PDB file of N, CA, C and O in Angstrom:
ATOM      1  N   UNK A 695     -86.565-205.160-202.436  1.00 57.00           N
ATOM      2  CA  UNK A 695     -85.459-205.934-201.882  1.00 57.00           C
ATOM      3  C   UNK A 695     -85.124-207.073-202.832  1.00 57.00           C
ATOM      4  O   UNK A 695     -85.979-207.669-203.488  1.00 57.00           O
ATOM      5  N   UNK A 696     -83.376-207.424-202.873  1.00 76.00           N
ATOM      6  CA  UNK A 696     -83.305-208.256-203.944  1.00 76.00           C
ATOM      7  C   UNK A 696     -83.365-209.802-203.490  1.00 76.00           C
ATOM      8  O   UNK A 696     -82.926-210.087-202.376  1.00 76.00           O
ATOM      9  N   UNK A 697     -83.842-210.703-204.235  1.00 89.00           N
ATOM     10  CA  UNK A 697     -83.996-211.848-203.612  1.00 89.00           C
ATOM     11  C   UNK A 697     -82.390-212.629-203.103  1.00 89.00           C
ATOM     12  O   UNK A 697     -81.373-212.524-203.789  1.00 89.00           O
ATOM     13  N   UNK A 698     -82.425-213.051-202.376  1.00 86.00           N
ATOM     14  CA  UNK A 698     -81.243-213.734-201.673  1.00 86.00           C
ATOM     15  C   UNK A 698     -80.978-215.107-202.116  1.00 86.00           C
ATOM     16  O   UNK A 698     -81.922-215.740-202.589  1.00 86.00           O
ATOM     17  N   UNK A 699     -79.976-215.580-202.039  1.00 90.00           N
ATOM     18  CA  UNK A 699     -79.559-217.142-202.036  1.00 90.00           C
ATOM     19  C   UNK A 699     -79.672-217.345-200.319  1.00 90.00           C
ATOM     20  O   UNK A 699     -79.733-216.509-199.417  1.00 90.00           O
ATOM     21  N   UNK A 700     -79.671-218.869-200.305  1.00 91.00           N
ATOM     22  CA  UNK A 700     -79.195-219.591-199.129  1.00 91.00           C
ATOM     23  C   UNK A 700     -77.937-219.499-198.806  1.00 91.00           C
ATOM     24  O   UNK A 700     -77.735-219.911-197.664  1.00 91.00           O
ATOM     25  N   UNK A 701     -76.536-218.935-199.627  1.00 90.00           N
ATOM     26  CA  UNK A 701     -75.769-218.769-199.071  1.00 90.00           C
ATOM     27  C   UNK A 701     -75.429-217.098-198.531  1.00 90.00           C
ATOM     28  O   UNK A 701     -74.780-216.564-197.631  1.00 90.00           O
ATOM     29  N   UNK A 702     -76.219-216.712-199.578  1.00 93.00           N
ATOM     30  CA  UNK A 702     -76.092-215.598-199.398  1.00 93.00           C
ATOM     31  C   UNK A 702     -76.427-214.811-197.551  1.00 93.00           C
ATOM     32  O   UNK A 702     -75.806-214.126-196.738  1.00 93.00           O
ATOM     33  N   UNK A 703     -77.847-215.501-197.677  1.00 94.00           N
ATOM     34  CA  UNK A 703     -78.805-215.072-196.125  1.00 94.00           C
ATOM     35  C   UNK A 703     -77.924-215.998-195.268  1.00 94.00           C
ATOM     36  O   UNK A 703     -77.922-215.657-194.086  1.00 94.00           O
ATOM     37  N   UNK A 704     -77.500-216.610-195.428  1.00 93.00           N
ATOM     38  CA  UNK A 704     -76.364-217.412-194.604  1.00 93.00           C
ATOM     39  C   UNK A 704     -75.353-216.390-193.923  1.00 93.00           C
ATOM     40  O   UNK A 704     -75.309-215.957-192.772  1.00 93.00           O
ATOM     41  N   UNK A 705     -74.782-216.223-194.724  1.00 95.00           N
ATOM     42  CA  UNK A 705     -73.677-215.212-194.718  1.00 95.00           C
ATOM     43  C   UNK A 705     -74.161-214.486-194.088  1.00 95.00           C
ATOM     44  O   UNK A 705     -73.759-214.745-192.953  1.00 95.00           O
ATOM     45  N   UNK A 706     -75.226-213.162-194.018  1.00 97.00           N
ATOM     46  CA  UNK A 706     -75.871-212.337-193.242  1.00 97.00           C
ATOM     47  C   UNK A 706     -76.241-212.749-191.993  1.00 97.00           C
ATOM     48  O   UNK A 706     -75.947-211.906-191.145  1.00 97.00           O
ATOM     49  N   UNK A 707     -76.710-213.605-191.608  1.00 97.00           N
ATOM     50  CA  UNK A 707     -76.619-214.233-190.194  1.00 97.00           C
ATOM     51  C   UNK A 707     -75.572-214.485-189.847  1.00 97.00           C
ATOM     52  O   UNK A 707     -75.513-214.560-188.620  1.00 97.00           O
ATOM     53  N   UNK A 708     -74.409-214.712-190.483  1.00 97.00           N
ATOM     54  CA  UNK A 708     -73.051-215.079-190.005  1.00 97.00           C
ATOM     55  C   UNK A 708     -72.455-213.966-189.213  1.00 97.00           C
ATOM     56  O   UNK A 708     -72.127-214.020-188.027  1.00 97.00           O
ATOM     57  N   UNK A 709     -72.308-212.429-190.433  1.00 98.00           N
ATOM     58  CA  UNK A 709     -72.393-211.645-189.665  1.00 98.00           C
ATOM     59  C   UNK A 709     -72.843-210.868-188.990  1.00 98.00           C
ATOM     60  O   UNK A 709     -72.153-209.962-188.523  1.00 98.00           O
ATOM     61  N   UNK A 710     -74.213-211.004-188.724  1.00 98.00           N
ATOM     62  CA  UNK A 710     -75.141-210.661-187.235  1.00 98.00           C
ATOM     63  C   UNK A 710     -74.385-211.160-186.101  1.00 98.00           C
ATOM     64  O   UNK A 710     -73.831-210.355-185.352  1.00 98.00           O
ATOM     65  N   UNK A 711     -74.297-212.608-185.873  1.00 98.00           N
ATOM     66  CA  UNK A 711     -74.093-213.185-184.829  1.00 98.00           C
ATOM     67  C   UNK A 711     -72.684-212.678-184.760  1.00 98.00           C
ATOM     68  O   UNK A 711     -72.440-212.791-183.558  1.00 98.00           O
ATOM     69  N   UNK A 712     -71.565-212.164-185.353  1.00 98.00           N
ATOM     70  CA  UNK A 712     -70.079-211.687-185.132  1.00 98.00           C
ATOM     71  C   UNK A 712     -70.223-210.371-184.843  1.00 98.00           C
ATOM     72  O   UNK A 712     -69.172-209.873-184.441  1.00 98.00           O
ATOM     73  N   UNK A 713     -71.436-209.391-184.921  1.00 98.00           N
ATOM     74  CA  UNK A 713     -71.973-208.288-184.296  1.00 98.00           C
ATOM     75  C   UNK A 713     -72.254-208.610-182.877  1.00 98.00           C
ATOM     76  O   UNK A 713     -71.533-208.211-181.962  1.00 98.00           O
ATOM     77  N   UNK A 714     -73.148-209.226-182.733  1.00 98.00           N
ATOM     78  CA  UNK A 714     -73.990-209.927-181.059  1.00 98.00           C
ATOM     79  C   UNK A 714     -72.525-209.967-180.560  1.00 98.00           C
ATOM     80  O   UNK A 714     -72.211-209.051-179.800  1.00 98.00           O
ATOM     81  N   UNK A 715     -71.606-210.857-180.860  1.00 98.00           N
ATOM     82  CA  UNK A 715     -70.662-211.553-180.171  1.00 98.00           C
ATOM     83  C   UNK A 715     -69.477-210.680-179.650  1.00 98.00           C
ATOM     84  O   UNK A 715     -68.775-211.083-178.723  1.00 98.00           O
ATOM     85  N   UNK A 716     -69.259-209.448-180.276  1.00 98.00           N
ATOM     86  CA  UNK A 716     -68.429-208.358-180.201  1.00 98.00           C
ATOM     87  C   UNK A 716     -69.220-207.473-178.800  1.00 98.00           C
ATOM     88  O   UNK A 716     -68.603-207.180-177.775  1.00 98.00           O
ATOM     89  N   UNK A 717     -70.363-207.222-178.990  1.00 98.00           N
ATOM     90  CA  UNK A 717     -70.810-206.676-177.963  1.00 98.00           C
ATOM     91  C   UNK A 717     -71.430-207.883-176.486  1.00 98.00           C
ATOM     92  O   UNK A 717     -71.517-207.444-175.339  1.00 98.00           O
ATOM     93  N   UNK A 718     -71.650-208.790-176.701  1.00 98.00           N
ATOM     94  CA  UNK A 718     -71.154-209.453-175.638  1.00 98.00           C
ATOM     95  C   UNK A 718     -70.001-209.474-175.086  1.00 98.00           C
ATOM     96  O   UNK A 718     -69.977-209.493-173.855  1.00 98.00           O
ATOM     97  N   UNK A 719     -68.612-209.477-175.909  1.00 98.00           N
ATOM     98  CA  UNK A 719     -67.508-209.714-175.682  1.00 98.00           C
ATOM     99  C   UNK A 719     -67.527-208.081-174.481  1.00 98.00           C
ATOM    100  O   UNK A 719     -67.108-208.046-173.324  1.00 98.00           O
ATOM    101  N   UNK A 720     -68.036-207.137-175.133  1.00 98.00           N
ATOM    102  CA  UNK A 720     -67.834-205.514-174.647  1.00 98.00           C
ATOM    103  C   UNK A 720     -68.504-206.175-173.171  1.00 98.00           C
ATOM    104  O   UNK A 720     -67.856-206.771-172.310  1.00 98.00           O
ATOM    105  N   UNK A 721     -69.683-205.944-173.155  1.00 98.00           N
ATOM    106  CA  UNK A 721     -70.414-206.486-171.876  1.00 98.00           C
ATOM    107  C   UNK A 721     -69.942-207.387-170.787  1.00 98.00           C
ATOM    108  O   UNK A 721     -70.255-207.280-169.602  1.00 98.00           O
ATOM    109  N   UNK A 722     -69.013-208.449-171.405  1.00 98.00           N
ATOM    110  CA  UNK A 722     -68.755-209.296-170.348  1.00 98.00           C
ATOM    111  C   UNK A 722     -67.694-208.843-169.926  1.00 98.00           C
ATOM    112  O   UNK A 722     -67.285-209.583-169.031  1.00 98.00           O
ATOM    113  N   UNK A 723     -66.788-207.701-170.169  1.00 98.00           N
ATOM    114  CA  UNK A 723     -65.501-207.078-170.063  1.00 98.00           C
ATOM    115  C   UNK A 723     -66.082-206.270-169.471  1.00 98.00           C
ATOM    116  O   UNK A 723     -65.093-205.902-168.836  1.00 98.00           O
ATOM    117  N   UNK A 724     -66.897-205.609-169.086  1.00 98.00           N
ATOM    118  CA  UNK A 724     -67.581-204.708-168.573  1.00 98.00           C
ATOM    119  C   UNK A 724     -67.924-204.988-166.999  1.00 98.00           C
ATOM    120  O   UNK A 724     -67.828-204.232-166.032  1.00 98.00           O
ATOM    121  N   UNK A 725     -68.378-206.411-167.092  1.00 98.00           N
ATOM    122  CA  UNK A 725     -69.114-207.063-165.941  1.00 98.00           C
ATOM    123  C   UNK A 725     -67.950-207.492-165.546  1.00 98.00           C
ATOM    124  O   UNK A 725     -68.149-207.535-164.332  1.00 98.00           O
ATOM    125  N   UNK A 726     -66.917-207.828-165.695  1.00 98.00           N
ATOM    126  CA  UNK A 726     -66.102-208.557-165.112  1.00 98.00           C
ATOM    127  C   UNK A 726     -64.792-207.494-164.119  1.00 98.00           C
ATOM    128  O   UNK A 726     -64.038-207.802-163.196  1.00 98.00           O
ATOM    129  N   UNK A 727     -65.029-206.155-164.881  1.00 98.00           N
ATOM    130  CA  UNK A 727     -64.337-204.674-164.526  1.00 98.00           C
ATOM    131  C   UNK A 727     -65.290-203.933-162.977  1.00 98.00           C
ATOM    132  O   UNK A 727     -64.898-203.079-162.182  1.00 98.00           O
ATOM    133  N   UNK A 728     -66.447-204.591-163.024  1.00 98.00           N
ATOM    134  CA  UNK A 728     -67.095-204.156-161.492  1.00 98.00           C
ATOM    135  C   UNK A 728     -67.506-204.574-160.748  1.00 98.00           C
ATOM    136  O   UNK A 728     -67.970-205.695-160.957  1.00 98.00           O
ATOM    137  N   UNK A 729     -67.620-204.058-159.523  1.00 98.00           N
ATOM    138  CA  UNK A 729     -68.104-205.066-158.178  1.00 98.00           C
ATOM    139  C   UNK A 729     -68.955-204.436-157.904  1.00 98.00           C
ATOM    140  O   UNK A 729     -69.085-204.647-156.698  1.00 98.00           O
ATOM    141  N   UNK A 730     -70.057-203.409-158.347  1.00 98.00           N
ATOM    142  CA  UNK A 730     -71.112-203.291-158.427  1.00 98.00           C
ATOM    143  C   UNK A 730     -72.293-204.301-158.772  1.00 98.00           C
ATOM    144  O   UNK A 730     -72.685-204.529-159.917  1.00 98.00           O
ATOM    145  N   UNK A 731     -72.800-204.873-157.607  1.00 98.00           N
ATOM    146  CA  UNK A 731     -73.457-206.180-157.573  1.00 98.00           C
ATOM    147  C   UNK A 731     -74.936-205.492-158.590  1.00 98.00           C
ATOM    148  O   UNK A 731     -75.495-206.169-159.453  1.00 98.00           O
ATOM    149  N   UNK A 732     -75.250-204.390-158.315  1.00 98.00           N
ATOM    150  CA  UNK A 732     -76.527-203.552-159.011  1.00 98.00           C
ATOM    151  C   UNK A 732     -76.429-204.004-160.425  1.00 98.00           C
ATOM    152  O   UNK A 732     -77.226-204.829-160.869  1.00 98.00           O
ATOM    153  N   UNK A 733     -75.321-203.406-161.262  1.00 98.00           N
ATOM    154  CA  UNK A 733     -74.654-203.194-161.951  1.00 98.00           C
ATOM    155  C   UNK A 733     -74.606-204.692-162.892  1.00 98.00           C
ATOM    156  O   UNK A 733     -75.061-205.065-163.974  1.00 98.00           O
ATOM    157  N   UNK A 734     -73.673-205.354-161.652  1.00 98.00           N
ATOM    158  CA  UNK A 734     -73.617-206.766-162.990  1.00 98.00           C
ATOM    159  C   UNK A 734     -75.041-207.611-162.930  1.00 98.00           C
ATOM    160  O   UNK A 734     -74.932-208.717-163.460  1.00 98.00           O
ATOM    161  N   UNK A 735     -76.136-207.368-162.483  1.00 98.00           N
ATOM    162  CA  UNK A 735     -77.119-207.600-162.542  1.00 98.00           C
ATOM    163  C   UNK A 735     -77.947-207.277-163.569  1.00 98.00           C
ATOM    164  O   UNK A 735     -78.453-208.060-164.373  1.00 98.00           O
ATOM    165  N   UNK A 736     -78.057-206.206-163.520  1.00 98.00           N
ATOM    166  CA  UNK A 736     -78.422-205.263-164.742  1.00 98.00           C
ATOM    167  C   UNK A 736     -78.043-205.436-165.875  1.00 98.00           C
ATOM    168  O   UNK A 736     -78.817-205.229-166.810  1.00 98.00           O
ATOM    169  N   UNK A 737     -76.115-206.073-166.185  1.00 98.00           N
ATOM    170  CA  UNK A 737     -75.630-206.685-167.430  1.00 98.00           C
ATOM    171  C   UNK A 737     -75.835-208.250-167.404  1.00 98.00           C
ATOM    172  O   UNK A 737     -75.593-208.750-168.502  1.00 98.00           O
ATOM    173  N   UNK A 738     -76.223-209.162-166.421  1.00 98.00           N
ATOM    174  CA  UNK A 738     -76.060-210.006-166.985  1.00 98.00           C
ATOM    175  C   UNK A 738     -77.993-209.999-167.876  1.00 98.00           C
ATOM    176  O   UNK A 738     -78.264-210.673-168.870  1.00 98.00           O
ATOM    177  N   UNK A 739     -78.684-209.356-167.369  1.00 98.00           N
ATOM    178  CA  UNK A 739     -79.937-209.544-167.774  1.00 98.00           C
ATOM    179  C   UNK A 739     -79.533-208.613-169.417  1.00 98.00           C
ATOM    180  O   UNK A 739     -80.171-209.022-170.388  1.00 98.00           O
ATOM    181  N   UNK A 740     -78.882-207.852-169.585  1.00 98.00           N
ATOM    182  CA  UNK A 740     -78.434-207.019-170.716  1.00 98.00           C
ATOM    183  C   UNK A 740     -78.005-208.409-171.856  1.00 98.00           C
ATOM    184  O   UNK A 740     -78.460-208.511-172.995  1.00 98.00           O
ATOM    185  N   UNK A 741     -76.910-209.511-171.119  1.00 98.00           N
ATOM    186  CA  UNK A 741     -76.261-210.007-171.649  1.00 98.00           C
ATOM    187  C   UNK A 741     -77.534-211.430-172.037  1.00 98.00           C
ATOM    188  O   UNK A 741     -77.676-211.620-173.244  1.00 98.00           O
ATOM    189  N   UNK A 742     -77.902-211.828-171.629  1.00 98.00           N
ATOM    190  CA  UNK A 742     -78.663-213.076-171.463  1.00 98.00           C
ATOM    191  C   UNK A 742     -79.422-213.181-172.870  1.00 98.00           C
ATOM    192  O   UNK A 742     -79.145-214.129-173.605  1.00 98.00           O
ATOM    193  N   UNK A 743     -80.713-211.893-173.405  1.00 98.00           N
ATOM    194  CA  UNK A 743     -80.972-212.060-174.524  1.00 98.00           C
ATOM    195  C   UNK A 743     -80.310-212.187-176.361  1.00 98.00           C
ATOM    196  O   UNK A 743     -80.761-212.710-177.381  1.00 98.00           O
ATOM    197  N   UNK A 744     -78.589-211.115-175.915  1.00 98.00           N
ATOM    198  CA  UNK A 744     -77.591-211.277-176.734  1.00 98.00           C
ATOM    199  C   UNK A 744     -77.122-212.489-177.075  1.00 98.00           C
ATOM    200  O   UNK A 744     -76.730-212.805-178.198  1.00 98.00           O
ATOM    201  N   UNK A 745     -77.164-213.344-175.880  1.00 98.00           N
ATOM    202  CA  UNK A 745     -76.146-214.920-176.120  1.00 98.00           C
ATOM    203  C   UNK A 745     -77.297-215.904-176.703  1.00 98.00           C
ATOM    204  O   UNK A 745     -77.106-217.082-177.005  1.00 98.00           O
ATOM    205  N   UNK A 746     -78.678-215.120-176.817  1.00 98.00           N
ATOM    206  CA  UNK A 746     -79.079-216.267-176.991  1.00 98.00           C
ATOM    207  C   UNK A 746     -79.889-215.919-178.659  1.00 98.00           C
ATOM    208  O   UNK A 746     -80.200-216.802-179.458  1.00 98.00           O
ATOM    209  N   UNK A 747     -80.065-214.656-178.835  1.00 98.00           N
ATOM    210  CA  UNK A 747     -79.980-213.783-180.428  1.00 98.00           C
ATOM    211  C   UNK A 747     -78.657-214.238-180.905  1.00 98.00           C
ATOM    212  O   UNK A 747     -78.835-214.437-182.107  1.00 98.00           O
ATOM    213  N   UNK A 748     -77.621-214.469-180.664  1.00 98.00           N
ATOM    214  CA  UNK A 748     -76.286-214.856-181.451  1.00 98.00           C
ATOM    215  C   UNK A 748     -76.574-216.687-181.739  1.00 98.00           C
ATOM    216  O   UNK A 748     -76.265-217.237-182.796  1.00 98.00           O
ATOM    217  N   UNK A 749     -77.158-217.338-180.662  1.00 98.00           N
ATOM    218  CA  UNK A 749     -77.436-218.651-180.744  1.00 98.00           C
ATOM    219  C   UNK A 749     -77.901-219.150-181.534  1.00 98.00           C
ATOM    220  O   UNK A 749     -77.490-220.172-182.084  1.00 98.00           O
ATOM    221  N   UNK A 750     -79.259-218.306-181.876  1.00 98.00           N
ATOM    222  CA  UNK A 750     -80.308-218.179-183.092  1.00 98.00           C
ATOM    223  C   UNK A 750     -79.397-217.719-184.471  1.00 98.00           C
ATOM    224  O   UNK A 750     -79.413-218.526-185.400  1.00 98.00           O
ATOM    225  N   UNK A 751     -79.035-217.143-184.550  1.00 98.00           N
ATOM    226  CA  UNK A 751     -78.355-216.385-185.543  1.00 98.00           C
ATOM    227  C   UNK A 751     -77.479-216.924-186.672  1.00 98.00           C
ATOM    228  O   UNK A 751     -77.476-216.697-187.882  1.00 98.00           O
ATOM    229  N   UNK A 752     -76.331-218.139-185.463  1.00 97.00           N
ATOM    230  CA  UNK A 752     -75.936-219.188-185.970  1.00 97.00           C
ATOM    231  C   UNK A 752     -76.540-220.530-186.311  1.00 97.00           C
ATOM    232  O   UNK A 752     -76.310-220.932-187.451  1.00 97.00           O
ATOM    233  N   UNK A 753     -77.117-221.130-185.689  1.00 97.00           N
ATOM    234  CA  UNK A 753     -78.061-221.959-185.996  1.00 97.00           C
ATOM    235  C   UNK A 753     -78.920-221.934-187.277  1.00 97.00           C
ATOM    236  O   UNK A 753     -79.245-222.979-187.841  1.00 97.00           O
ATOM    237  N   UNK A 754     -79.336-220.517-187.793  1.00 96.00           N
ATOM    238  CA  UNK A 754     -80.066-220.294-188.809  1.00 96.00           C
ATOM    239  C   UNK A 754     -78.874-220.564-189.917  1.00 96.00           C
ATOM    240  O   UNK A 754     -78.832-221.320-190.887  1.00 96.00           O
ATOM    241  N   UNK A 755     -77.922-219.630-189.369  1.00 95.00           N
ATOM    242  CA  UNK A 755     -76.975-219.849-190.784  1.00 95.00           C
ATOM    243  C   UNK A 755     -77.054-220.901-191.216  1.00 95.00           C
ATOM    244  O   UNK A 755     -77.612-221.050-192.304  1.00 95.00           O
ATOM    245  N   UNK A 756     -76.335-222.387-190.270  1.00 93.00           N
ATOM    246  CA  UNK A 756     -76.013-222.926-190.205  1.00 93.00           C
ATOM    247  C   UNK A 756     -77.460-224.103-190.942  1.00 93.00           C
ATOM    248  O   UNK A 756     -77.308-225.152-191.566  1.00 93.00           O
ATOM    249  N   UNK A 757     -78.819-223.376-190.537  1.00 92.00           N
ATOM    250  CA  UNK A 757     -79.633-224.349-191.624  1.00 92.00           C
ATOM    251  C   UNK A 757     -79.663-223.817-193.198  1.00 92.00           C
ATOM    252  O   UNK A 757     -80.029-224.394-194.222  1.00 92.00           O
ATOM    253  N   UNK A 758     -79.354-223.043-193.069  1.00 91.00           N
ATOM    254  CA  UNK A 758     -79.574-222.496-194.410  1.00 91.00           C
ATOM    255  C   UNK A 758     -78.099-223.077-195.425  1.00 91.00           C
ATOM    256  O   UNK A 758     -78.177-223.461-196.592  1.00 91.00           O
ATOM    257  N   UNK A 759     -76.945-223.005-194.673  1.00 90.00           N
ATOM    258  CA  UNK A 759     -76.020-223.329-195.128  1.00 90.00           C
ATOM    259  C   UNK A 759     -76.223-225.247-195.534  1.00 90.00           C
ATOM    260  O   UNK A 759     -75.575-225.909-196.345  1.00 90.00           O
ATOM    261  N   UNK A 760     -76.911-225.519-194.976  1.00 89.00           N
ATOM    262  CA  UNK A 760     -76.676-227.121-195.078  1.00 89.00           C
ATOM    263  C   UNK A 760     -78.561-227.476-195.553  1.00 89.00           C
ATOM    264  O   UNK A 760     -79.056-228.584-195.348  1.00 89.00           O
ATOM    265  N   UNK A 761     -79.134-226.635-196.005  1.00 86.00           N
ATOM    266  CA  UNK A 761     -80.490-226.897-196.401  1.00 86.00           C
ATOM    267  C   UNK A 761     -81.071-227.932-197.594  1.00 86.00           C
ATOM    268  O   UNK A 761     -82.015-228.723-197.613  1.00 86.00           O
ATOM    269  N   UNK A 762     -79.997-227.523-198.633  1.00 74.00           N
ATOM    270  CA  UNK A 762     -79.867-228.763-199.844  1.00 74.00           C
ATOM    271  C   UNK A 762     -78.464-229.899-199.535  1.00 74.00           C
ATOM    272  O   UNK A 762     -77.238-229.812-199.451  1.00 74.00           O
ATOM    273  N   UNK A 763     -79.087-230.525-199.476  1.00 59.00           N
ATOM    274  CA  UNK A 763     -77.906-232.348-199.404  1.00 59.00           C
ATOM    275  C   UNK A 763     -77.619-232.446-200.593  1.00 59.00           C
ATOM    276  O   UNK A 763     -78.487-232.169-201.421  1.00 59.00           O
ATOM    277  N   UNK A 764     -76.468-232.820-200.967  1.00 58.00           N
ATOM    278  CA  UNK A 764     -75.388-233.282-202.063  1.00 58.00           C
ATOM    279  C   UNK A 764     -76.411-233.282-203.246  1.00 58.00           C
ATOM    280  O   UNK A 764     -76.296-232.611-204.272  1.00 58.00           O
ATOM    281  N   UNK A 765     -77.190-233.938-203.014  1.00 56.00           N
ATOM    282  CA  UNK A 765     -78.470-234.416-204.381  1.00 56.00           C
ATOM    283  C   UNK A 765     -78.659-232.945-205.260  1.00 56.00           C
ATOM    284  O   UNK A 765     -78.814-232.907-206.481  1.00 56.00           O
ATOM    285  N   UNK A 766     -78.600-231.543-204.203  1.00 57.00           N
ATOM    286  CA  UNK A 766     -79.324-230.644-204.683  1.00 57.00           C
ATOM    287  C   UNK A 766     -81.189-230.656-203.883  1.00 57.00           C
ATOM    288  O   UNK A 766     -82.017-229.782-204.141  1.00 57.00           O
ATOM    289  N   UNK A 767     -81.376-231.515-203.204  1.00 60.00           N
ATOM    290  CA  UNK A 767     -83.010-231.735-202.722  1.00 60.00           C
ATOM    291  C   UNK A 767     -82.873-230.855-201.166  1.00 60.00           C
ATOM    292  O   UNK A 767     -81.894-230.786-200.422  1.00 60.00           O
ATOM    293  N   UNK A 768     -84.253-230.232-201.012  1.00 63.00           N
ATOM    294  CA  UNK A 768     -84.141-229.764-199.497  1.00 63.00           C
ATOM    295  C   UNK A 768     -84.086-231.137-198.591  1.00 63.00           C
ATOM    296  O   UNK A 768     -84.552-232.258-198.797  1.00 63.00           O
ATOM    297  N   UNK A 769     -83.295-230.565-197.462  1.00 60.00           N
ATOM    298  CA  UNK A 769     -83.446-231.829-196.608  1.00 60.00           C
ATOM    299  C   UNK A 769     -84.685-231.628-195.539  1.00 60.00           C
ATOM    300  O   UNK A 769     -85.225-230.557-195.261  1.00 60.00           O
ATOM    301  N   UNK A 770     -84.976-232.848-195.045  1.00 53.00           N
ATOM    302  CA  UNK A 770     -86.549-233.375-194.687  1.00 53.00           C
ATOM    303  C   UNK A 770     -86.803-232.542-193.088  1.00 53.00           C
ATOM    304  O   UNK A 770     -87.865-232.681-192.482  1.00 53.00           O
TER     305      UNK A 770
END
């Protein structure tokens, strides 16, 4: 495997979490299409670990993206 930049692995989490977020988007269109109480039960527990893998996802980018401060130094 080739070694990565910080912006690079950035980027790759960027688009993970625009994966997660597409199929949440599917899911909550899903849940919102039935009155099957079984059903949206079953998706929101479907949905719950997605929103929160996309949470992570960005957040990481988002350290990696901002990991060196202006100086060029990791930040603390």
């Amino acid at each position: 495997m080739a070694d990565l930049t910080l912006s690079e692995l950035a980027a790759q989490y960027r688009h993970g979490a625009q994966l997660l977020a597409g199929r949440i988007r599917e899911l909550t269109l899903r849940r919102s299409k039935t009155q099957d109480r079984t059903e949206q039960i079953l998706l929101d527990g479907r949905l719950a670990p997605l929103i929160e893998m996309r949470r992570q996802a960005q957040q990481t980018a988002r350290v990696c993206e901002r990991y060196y401060n202006k100086g060029g130094t990791p930040h603390g």
